[in-house]
Amino acid sequence: MKQREIMLCKYGEIVLKGANRKYFEDMLCREIKKRARAYGDFDIYRSQSTIYAEPKNEDADFDGLILSAQKVFGIAAISRAAVCEKNIDDIKRLAAEYVPSFLEGKKSFKVEGKRSDKAFPLDSMALAREIGGAILEAYPRIKVDVHNPDVTVRVEIREFGAYVSAGSIKGAGGMPVSTNGKGLLLLSGGIDSPVAGYMMAKRGVKIEAVHFESFPYTSERARDKVLKLASILGEYAGEVKVHVVSLTHIQEELVKSCQEDYFTLLLRRYMMTLAERIALERGCSALITGESLGQVASQTMQALGVTDNAVNMPVFRPCIGMDKEEIVTVSRKMGAFETSILPFEDCCTVFTPKHPKTKPELEKVLAEEQKLNFNALCDEAFETRYTVTVEPTY
Ligand code: ATP
Ligand code: MG
């Protein structure tokens, strides 16, 4: 017979929350319930800093849910556990059958017992000893090491029964999405901005995105790539609304009237201004970009100052102190890298100046900006916006 298994999710940082803790727990539980629906019928419940998911029947895709749970921010660790009655003989039998497959190729283990139900006759120490003995008998190749074991087996007596787990998988960490406000991500097709979105979502921020395109200089395929990136981000962050705005006219006007070495900076000020308008319309309290200090000319300290000067809203740049390699590591981890490196043009890469200003002075940028009717161009671009709702695919 197939062993009855449940999934246990331990919270991370939420445990530190005082009065608000219940709110965070509810949000996390809701997220897991939402995901579980895609994998079949599960009972989801919460008890003692743990969320449990128990398949209701054989059709439920338990492994699928375990994989999906690894993308839920707010969970520190996930383990699968086998369940039985609260009876020491049953628990020993279960441990002897269930644990050995987790010990393959490992040298040492230890057992941690926990008796949450104090009516159970054995205390935690005695429980651990009994179960350790049963495992050694079933799998004599392994040694006990209480200080630095390869595998930690946990046996816990809870109100609903006993369970045995062996090892755990690291969770995504952070805080449940939507517990920390809503931010508007400036999403390009590059490597950095999806990572920035991922990092802010990990801090509990609900993400909406704005993408700037420049038809016919940018293509439909470039936009589809951005929507694909939004969908990858959505595996963690849930639904992502992507607001698409055309910069074609602004860019053409910039090329006609402004000094070439200021193009990128001026364009970035338009982008930030338009992003702020969308953020206000959508109830987002901050802008998020993938900028990293010194990575390109428009990301020097002076250039970022000029960019920030265009808006009043806080601008979060979670990649600011990371080098490219570190950003790529996160990009791979979130599964975006292969898509990010597809070679499609971005509106920032059309009309790029040969010698962009790296130490711009705000006054000179503003003087350059005044050659055009900034507000009128923004109004016109703002009217081109349309929204694509990218549903989560978990
Ligand atoms: P990325 O890898 O995220 O494209 P990048 O290093 O190529 O970043 P830039 O092209 O200078 O840097 O863009 C800096 C930031 O501006 C991006 O991280 C992103 O947040 C935003 N951005 C750039 N292009 C666009 C765009 N077409 N639509 C929306 N936001 C954009
Ligand atoms: Mg880019």
Short mmCIF file of C-alpha atoms and ligand atoms in Angstrom, two decimals:
data_model
loop_
_atom_site.label_atom_id
_atom_site.label_comp_id
_atom_site.label_asym_id
_atom_site.label_seq_id
_atom_site.Cartn_x
_atom_site.Cartn_y
_atom_site.Cartn_z
CA MET A 1 0.00 0.00 0.00
CA LYS A 2 1.18 3.51 -0.77
CA GLN A 3 2.29 5.37 2.33
CA ARG A 4 0.08 8.28 3.37
CA GLU A 5 2.20 11.41 3.20
CA ILE A 6 1.68 15.04 4.13
CA MET A 7 3.62 18.19 3.36
CA LEU A 8 4.85 20.38 6.20
CA CYS A 9 5.83 23.99 5.59
CA LYS A 10 7.72 25.83 8.29
CA TYR A 11 7.54 29.60 8.30
CA GLY A 12 10.61 31.76 8.18
CA GLU A 13 10.65 35.36 9.23
CA ILE A 14 6.94 35.46 10.05
CA VAL A 15 7.69 33.74 13.33
CA LEU A 16 9.30 37.00 14.45
CA LYS A 17 6.13 39.00 13.89
CA GLY A 18 4.34 40.00 17.04
CA ALA A 19 0.73 41.15 16.92
CA ASN A 20 0.58 40.90 13.12
CA ARG A 21 1.64 37.31 13.01
CA LYS A 22 -1.83 35.93 12.38
CA TYR A 23 -2.21 38.17 9.34
CA PHE A 24 1.03 36.85 7.82
CA GLU A 25 0.06 33.28 8.60
CA ASP A 26 -3.33 33.73 6.97
CA MET A 27 -1.76 35.17 3.84
CA LEU A 28 0.66 32.27 3.62
CA CYS A 29 -2.03 29.69 4.17
CA ARG A 30 -4.17 31.32 1.51
CA GLU A 31 -1.29 31.20 -0.95
CA ILE A 32 -0.74 27.50 -0.37
CA LYS A 33 -4.45 26.79 -0.69
CA LYS A 34 -4.55 28.68 -3.97
CA ARG A 35 -1.66 26.67 -5.36
CA ALA A 36 -2.94 23.37 -4.03
CA ARG A 37 -6.10 23.73 -6.13
CA ALA A 38 -4.01 23.21 -9.25
CA TYR A 39 -2.74 19.88 -7.93
CA GLY A 40 -5.90 18.16 -6.73
CA ASP A 41 -7.83 17.82 -3.49
CA PHE A 42 -5.87 18.68 -0.37
CA ASP A 43 -6.70 19.43 3.21
CA ILE A 44 -4.68 22.46 4.25
CA TYR A 45 -4.43 23.37 7.89
CA ARG A 46 -2.24 25.26 10.25
CA SER A 47 -0.95 24.37 13.63
CA GLN A 48 2.01 25.37 15.77
CA SER A 49 3.98 27.45 13.23
CA THR A 50 3.52 24.89 10.49
CA ILE A 51 1.19 24.63 7.52
CA TYR A 52 0.16 21.12 6.61
CA ALA A 53 -1.12 19.89 3.28
CA GLU A 54 -2.64 16.47 3.15
CA PRO A 55 -3.83 14.87 -0.11
CA LYS A 56 -7.43 13.74 0.15
CA ASN A 57 -7.11 11.02 -2.44
CA GLU A 58 -4.68 9.13 -4.68
CA ASP A 59 -5.25 11.46 -7.63
CA ALA A 60 -3.74 14.48 -5.92
CA ASP A 61 -0.35 15.42 -7.36
CA PHE A 62 1.61 15.53 -4.12
CA ASP A 63 5.05 15.92 -5.77
CA GLY A 64 3.72 18.75 -7.91
CA LEU A 65 2.54 20.63 -4.85
CA ILE A 66 5.88 20.13 -3.11
CA LEU A 67 7.66 21.69 -6.11
CA SER A 68 5.23 24.59 -6.24
CA ALA A 69 5.56 25.24 -2.50
CA GLN A 70 9.28 25.80 -3.02
CA LYS A 71 8.32 29.00 -4.85
CA VAL A 72 6.20 30.41 -2.04
CA PHE A 73 7.82 33.32 -0.25
CA GLY A 74 7.44 33.11 3.51
CA ILE A 75 8.29 29.43 3.78
CA ALA A 76 11.65 28.59 5.31
CA ALA A 77 11.64 24.82 4.93
CA ILE A 78 9.46 22.11 3.45
CA SER A 79 9.41 18.49 4.38
CA ARG A 80 7.38 15.51 3.44
CA ALA A 81 6.30 13.26 6.25
CA ALA A 82 4.56 9.93 6.65
CA VAL A 83 1.63 9.79 9.03
CA CYS A 84 0.30 7.09 11.35
CA GLU A 85 -1.63 6.55 14.58
CA LYS A 86 -0.18 7.74 17.87
CA ASN A 87 1.01 4.34 18.92
CA ILE A 88 4.70 3.60 19.45
CA ASP A 89 4.65 0.25 17.62
CA ASP A 90 2.98 1.80 14.59
CA ILE A 91 5.44 4.68 14.60
CA LYS A 92 8.42 2.33 14.77
CA ARG A 93 7.09 0.25 11.92
CA LEU A 94 6.46 3.36 9.89
CA ALA A 95 9.95 4.78 10.55
CA ALA A 96 11.59 1.46 9.58
CA GLU A 97 9.69 1.39 6.27
CA TYR A 98 9.69 5.06 5.37
CA VAL A 99 13.06 6.46 6.43
CA PRO A 100 15.62 4.13 4.74
CA SER A 101 15.03 5.48 1.21
CA PHE A 102 16.08 8.93 2.50
CA LEU A 103 19.30 7.48 3.92
CA GLU A 104 20.68 6.04 0.66
CA GLY A 105 24.20 7.34 0.13
CA LYS A 106 24.25 9.08 3.51
CA LYS A 107 26.62 8.31 6.37
CA SER A 108 24.88 9.49 9.47
CA PHE A 109 21.55 10.48 10.95
CA LYS A 110 19.93 11.54 14.15
CA VAL A 111 16.37 11.49 15.39
CA GLU A 112 14.65 14.44 16.98
CA GLY A 113 11.53 13.60 18.90
CA LYS A 114 8.85 16.09 19.73
CA ARG A 115 5.82 15.42 21.84
CA SER A 116 3.32 18.19 21.24
CA ASP A 117 0.60 15.97 22.65
CA LYS A 118 1.69 15.59 26.25
CA ALA A 119 -0.73 12.72 26.79
CA PHE A 120 1.56 10.48 24.73
CA PRO A 121 3.32 8.10 27.16
CA LEU A 122 6.92 8.51 25.90
CA ASP A 123 8.73 11.82 26.29
CA SER A 124 10.74 13.35 23.41
CA MET A 125 14.03 11.72 24.40
CA ALA A 126 12.57 8.27 24.78
CA LEU A 127 10.66 8.66 21.54
CA ALA A 128 13.84 9.61 19.64
CA ARG A 129 15.70 6.66 21.14
CA GLU A 130 13.03 4.13 20.20
CA ILE A 131 12.71 5.39 16.65
CA GLY A 132 16.50 5.64 16.22
CA GLY A 133 16.74 2.00 17.24
CA ALA A 134 14.05 0.95 14.78
CA ILE A 135 15.79 2.77 11.92
CA LEU A 136 19.18 1.26 12.74
CA GLU A 137 17.66 -2.17 12.72
CA ALA A 138 16.07 -1.60 9.32
CA TYR A 139 19.12 0.12 7.82
CA PRO A 140 22.27 -0.99 9.67
CA ARG A 141 24.70 0.72 7.23
CA ILE A 142 24.04 4.13 8.79
CA LYS A 143 25.57 5.64 11.93
CA VAL A 144 24.11 7.92 14.53
CA ASP A 145 25.71 11.34 14.77
CA VAL A 146 23.89 13.73 17.06
CA HIS A 147 26.14 16.72 16.33
CA ASN A 148 26.51 16.86 12.57
CA PRO A 149 24.21 14.33 10.92
CA ASP A 150 23.68 14.07 7.16
CA VAL A 151 19.97 13.49 7.73
CA THR A 152 17.77 14.63 10.59
CA VAL A 153 14.74 12.43 11.12
CA ARG A 154 11.90 14.12 12.97
CA VAL A 155 9.19 12.31 14.83
CA GLU A 156 6.39 14.39 16.14
CA ILE A 157 3.31 13.52 18.12
CA ARG A 158 0.56 15.96 17.29
CA GLU A 159 -3.09 16.08 18.17
CA PHE A 160 -4.15 14.49 14.88
CA GLY A 161 -1.56 11.72 14.83
CA ALA A 162 2.13 10.99 14.61
CA TYR A 163 4.39 11.78 11.72
CA VAL A 164 7.90 10.94 10.65
CA SER A 165 9.97 13.04 8.27
CA ALA A 166 13.53 12.69 7.02
CA GLY A 167 15.38 15.80 5.94
CA SER A 168 13.86 18.94 4.53
CA ILE A 169 14.07 21.11 1.45
CA LYS A 170 14.97 24.76 1.75
CA GLY A 171 12.00 27.03 1.12
CA ALA A 172 12.05 30.30 -0.85
CA GLY A 173 12.37 32.38 2.33
CA GLY A 174 11.22 35.98 2.62
CA MET A 175 7.69 37.13 3.34
CA PRO A 176 4.35 36.18 1.78
CA VAL A 177 3.57 38.18 -1.34
CA SER A 178 1.08 41.02 -0.78
CA THR A 179 1.99 41.52 2.86
CA ASN A 180 4.21 44.50 2.11
CA GLY A 181 2.42 46.80 -0.29
CA LYS A 182 2.37 46.95 -4.07
CA GLY A 183 5.19 48.14 -6.31
CA LEU A 184 5.47 48.88 -10.01
CA LEU A 185 8.38 47.09 -11.68
CA LEU A 186 9.96 48.61 -14.76
CA LEU A 187 10.27 45.37 -16.66
CA SER A 188 12.56 45.13 -19.66
CA GLY A 189 13.52 41.95 -21.46
CA GLY A 190 16.92 41.88 -19.76
CA ILE A 191 18.42 39.90 -16.93
CA ASP A 192 18.27 42.47 -14.18
CA SER A 193 14.70 43.70 -13.96
CA PRO A 194 13.04 40.26 -13.53
CA VAL A 195 15.55 39.64 -10.73
CA ALA A 196 14.62 42.98 -9.16
CA GLY A 197 10.95 41.96 -9.27
CA TYR A 198 11.75 38.61 -7.72
CA MET A 199 13.72 40.21 -4.91
CA MET A 200 10.99 42.67 -4.02
CA ALA A 201 8.30 39.98 -4.23
CA LYS A 202 10.44 38.04 -1.78
CA ARG A 203 10.06 40.94 0.64
CA GLY A 204 6.30 40.54 0.36
CA VAL A 205 5.66 43.15 -2.32
CA LYS A 206 2.81 42.56 -4.75
CA ILE A 207 4.14 43.27 -8.23
CA GLU A 208 2.63 45.03 -11.22
CA ALA A 209 4.86 45.87 -14.17
CA VAL A 210 5.27 48.49 -16.83
CA HIS A 211 6.99 47.69 -20.08
CA PHE A 212 8.00 50.31 -22.61
CA GLU A 213 8.07 49.39 -26.24
CA SER A 214 8.95 51.25 -29.37
CA PHE A 215 7.20 49.80 -32.41
CA PRO A 216 8.40 49.41 -35.14
CA TYR A 217 11.90 49.69 -33.66
CA THR A 218 11.05 46.94 -31.21
CA SER A 219 9.15 43.82 -32.25
CA GLU A 220 6.20 41.82 -31.09
CA ARG A 221 8.58 39.02 -30.24
CA ALA A 222 10.41 41.34 -27.85
CA ARG A 223 7.13 42.06 -26.11
CA ASP A 224 6.22 38.37 -25.94
CA LYS A 225 9.55 37.72 -24.29
CA VAL A 226 8.74 40.30 -21.62
CA LEU A 227 5.35 38.68 -21.02
CA LYS A 228 7.11 35.33 -20.70
CA LEU A 229 9.43 36.87 -18.09
CA ALA A 230 6.39 38.24 -16.24
CA SER A 231 4.96 34.74 -16.24
CA ILE A 232 8.18 33.28 -14.78
CA LEU A 233 8.14 35.97 -12.12
CA GLY A 234 4.49 35.07 -11.56
CA GLU A 235 5.43 31.55 -10.51
CA TYR A 236 6.59 33.25 -7.31
CA ALA A 237 4.70 36.52 -7.27
CA GLY A 238 1.28 35.38 -8.50
CA GLU A 239 -0.65 37.31 -11.11
CA VAL A 240 1.36 40.10 -12.75
CA LYS A 241 -0.43 42.86 -14.60
CA VAL A 242 1.84 44.24 -17.31
CA HIS A 243 1.06 47.75 -18.50
CA VAL A 244 2.58 48.39 -21.91
CA VAL A 245 3.37 51.93 -23.01
CA SER A 246 4.71 53.10 -26.38
CA LEU A 247 7.76 55.36 -26.40
CA THR A 248 8.05 55.53 -30.18
CA HIS A 249 7.07 59.15 -30.55
CA ILE A 250 9.14 60.32 -27.56
CA GLN A 251 12.22 58.59 -28.90
CA GLU A 252 11.77 60.04 -32.38
CA GLU A 253 11.39 63.51 -30.93
CA LEU A 254 14.46 63.09 -28.74
CA VAL A 255 16.53 62.10 -31.76
CA LYS A 256 15.26 65.07 -33.72
CA SER A 257 15.78 67.75 -31.09
CA CYS A 258 18.19 66.76 -28.33
CA GLN A 259 21.91 66.30 -27.98
CA GLU A 260 22.83 62.67 -28.59
CA ASP A 261 24.88 62.11 -25.45
CA TYR A 262 21.79 62.90 -23.35
CA PHE A 263 19.36 60.53 -25.15
CA THR A 264 19.44 57.70 -22.64
CA LEU A 265 19.18 59.93 -19.60
CA LEU A 266 16.30 61.89 -21.06
CA LEU A 267 14.55 58.69 -22.04
CA ARG A 268 14.95 57.35 -18.53
CA ARG A 269 13.32 60.46 -17.11
CA TYR A 270 10.37 59.94 -19.44
CA MET A 271 10.19 56.29 -18.40
CA MET A 272 10.22 57.12 -14.71
CA THR A 273 7.61 59.82 -15.12
CA LEU A 274 5.28 57.53 -17.06
CA ALA A 275 5.90 54.71 -14.60
CA GLU A 276 5.00 56.99 -11.72
CA ARG A 277 1.75 57.96 -13.42
CA ILE A 278 0.83 54.32 -13.87
CA ALA A 279 1.86 53.53 -10.30
CA LEU A 280 -0.43 56.26 -8.97
CA GLU A 281 -3.28 55.06 -11.14
CA ARG A 282 -2.77 51.47 -9.96
CA GLY A 283 -2.24 52.16 -6.26
CA CYS A 284 1.46 51.20 -6.26
CA SER A 285 3.59 53.00 -3.68
CA ALA A 286 7.04 52.53 -5.17
CA LEU A 287 8.86 52.00 -8.45
CA ILE A 288 11.27 49.08 -8.86
CA THR A 289 14.11 48.89 -11.37
CA GLY A 290 16.91 46.45 -12.11
CA GLU A 291 19.66 49.03 -11.98
CA SER A 292 23.04 48.16 -10.51
CA LEU A 293 25.51 50.86 -9.57
CA GLY A 294 28.03 51.56 -12.30
CA GLN A 295 26.83 48.79 -14.62
CA VAL A 296 26.29 51.14 -17.56
CA ALA A 297 26.55 54.90 -18.15
CA SER A 298 22.96 55.52 -17.05
CA GLN A 299 23.61 53.75 -13.75
CA THR A 300 26.37 55.90 -12.30
CA MET A 301 25.53 57.69 -9.09
CA GLN A 302 25.09 61.00 -10.90
CA ALA A 303 22.92 59.45 -13.62
CA LEU A 304 20.71 57.74 -11.06
CA GLY A 305 20.34 61.08 -9.29
CA VAL A 306 19.15 62.68 -12.51
CA THR A 307 16.72 59.80 -13.08
CA ASP A 308 15.30 59.93 -9.55
CA ASN A 309 14.82 63.66 -9.84
CA ALA A 310 12.03 63.02 -12.36
CA VAL A 311 9.74 61.39 -9.77
CA ASN A 312 8.55 61.78 -6.20
CA MET A 313 7.91 58.15 -5.44
CA PRO A 314 10.53 55.96 -3.76
CA VAL A 315 12.54 53.96 -6.30
CA PHE A 316 13.66 50.55 -5.13
CA ARG A 317 16.72 49.08 -6.82
CA PRO A 318 17.36 45.76 -5.13
CA CYS A 319 20.22 44.90 -7.54
CA ILE A 320 22.09 48.12 -6.78
CA GLY A 321 24.93 46.47 -4.84
CA MET A 322 25.12 43.23 -6.82
CA ASP A 323 27.57 42.46 -9.57
CA LYS A 324 26.44 40.79 -12.78
CA GLU A 325 27.45 37.33 -11.64
CA GLU A 326 25.34 37.60 -8.51
CA ILE A 327 22.38 38.86 -10.53
CA VAL A 328 22.79 35.97 -12.97
CA THR A 329 22.80 33.51 -10.07
CA VAL A 330 19.41 34.78 -8.91
CA SER A 331 18.17 34.88 -12.50
CA ARG A 332 19.06 31.19 -12.96
CA LYS A 333 17.58 30.29 -9.61
CA MET A 334 14.26 31.87 -10.48
CA GLY A 335 14.32 30.22 -13.91
CA ALA A 336 14.41 33.43 -15.96
CA PHE A 337 17.93 33.37 -17.36
CA GLU A 338 17.35 31.32 -20.52
CA THR A 339 14.49 33.62 -21.50
CA SER A 340 16.32 36.82 -20.53
CA ILE A 341 19.23 36.08 -22.86
CA LEU A 342 17.06 35.62 -25.96
CA PRO A 343 18.38 38.26 -28.33
CA PHE A 344 15.56 40.72 -28.88
CA GLU A 345 15.95 44.46 -29.00
CA ASP A 346 14.77 46.73 -26.18
CA CYS A 347 13.66 50.33 -26.60
CA CYS A 348 16.78 51.33 -24.63
CA THR A 349 18.98 49.74 -27.26
CA VAL A 350 17.52 51.65 -30.19
CA PHE A 351 18.96 55.14 -30.68
CA THR A 352 21.67 54.60 -28.08
CA PRO A 353 24.29 57.35 -27.95
CA LYS A 354 27.89 56.46 -28.76
CA HIS A 355 29.24 58.48 -25.86
CA PRO A 356 26.58 58.74 -23.18
CA LYS A 357 27.17 61.15 -20.33
CA THR A 358 28.41 59.32 -17.27
CA LYS A 359 28.58 62.34 -14.94
CA PRO A 360 25.58 64.35 -16.02
CA GLU A 361 24.74 67.65 -14.38
CA LEU A 362 21.07 68.00 -13.60
CA GLU A 363 20.84 71.60 -14.89
CA LYS A 364 22.22 70.61 -18.27
CA VAL A 365 19.86 67.64 -18.49
CA LEU A 366 16.91 69.83 -17.62
CA ALA A 367 17.96 72.40 -20.22
CA GLU A 368 18.15 69.66 -22.80
CA GLU A 369 14.77 68.32 -21.69
CA GLN A 370 13.18 71.74 -22.17
CA LYS A 371 13.81 71.57 -25.91
CA LEU A 372 10.71 69.37 -26.03
CA ASN A 373 7.28 69.66 -24.47
CA PHE A 374 7.87 67.04 -21.77
CA ASN A 375 4.37 67.03 -20.33
CA ALA A 376 2.60 66.90 -23.66
CA LEU A 377 4.76 64.00 -24.81
CA CYS A 378 4.11 62.16 -21.53
CA ASP A 379 0.37 62.74 -21.84
CA GLU A 380 0.39 61.34 -25.33
CA ALA A 381 2.48 58.30 -24.40
CA PHE A 382 0.33 57.64 -21.34
CA GLU A 383 -2.70 57.32 -23.60
CA THR A 384 -1.05 54.48 -25.55
CA ARG A 385 -1.06 52.21 -22.50
CA TYR A 386 -2.80 48.87 -22.46
CA THR A 387 -2.72 46.11 -19.90
CA VAL A 388 -1.97 42.42 -20.24
CA THR A 389 -2.84 40.33 -17.20
CA VAL A 390 -0.36 37.49 -16.92
CA GLU A 391 -2.02 34.71 -14.93
CA PRO A 392 0.18 32.62 -12.67
CA THR A 393 1.05 29.21 -14.09
CA TYR A 394 1.58 27.23 -10.89
P1 ATP B 1 17.80 44.87 -17.61
O1 ATP B 1 18.69 43.70 -17.65
O2 ATP B 1 16.78 44.78 -16.53
O3 ATP B 1 17.23 45.21 -18.95
P2 ATP B 1 19.93 46.71 -17.97
O4 ATP B 1 21.14 46.47 -17.22
O5 ATP B 1 19.87 46.30 -19.40
O6 ATP B 1 18.70 46.10 -17.18
P3 ATP B 1 19.01 49.35 -18.70
O7 ATP B 1 18.62 48.87 -20.05
O8 ATP B 1 19.82 50.57 -18.54
O9 ATP B 1 19.74 48.25 -17.83
O10 ATP B 1 17.71 49.54 -17.85
C1 ATP B 1 17.78 49.80 -16.49
C2 ATP B 1 16.43 49.50 -15.88
O11 ATP B 1 15.42 50.27 -16.51
C3 ATP B 1 16.01 48.07 -16.11
O12 ATP B 1 16.52 47.22 -15.12
C4 ATP B 1 14.52 48.19 -16.03
O13 ATP B 1 14.06 48.25 -14.69
C5 ATP B 1 14.26 49.53 -16.68
N1 ATP B 1 13.99 49.37 -18.15
C6 ATP B 1 14.85 49.35 -19.16
N2 ATP B 1 14.24 49.17 -20.34
C7 ATP B 1 12.92 49.05 -20.06
C8 ATP B 1 11.73 48.84 -20.83
N3 ATP B 1 11.79 48.70 -22.15
N4 ATP B 1 10.57 48.76 -20.19
C9 ATP B 1 10.49 48.90 -18.85
N5 ATP B 1 11.56 49.11 -18.07
C10 ATP B 1 12.77 49.18 -18.66
MG MG B 2 17.97 46.51 -20.47
#
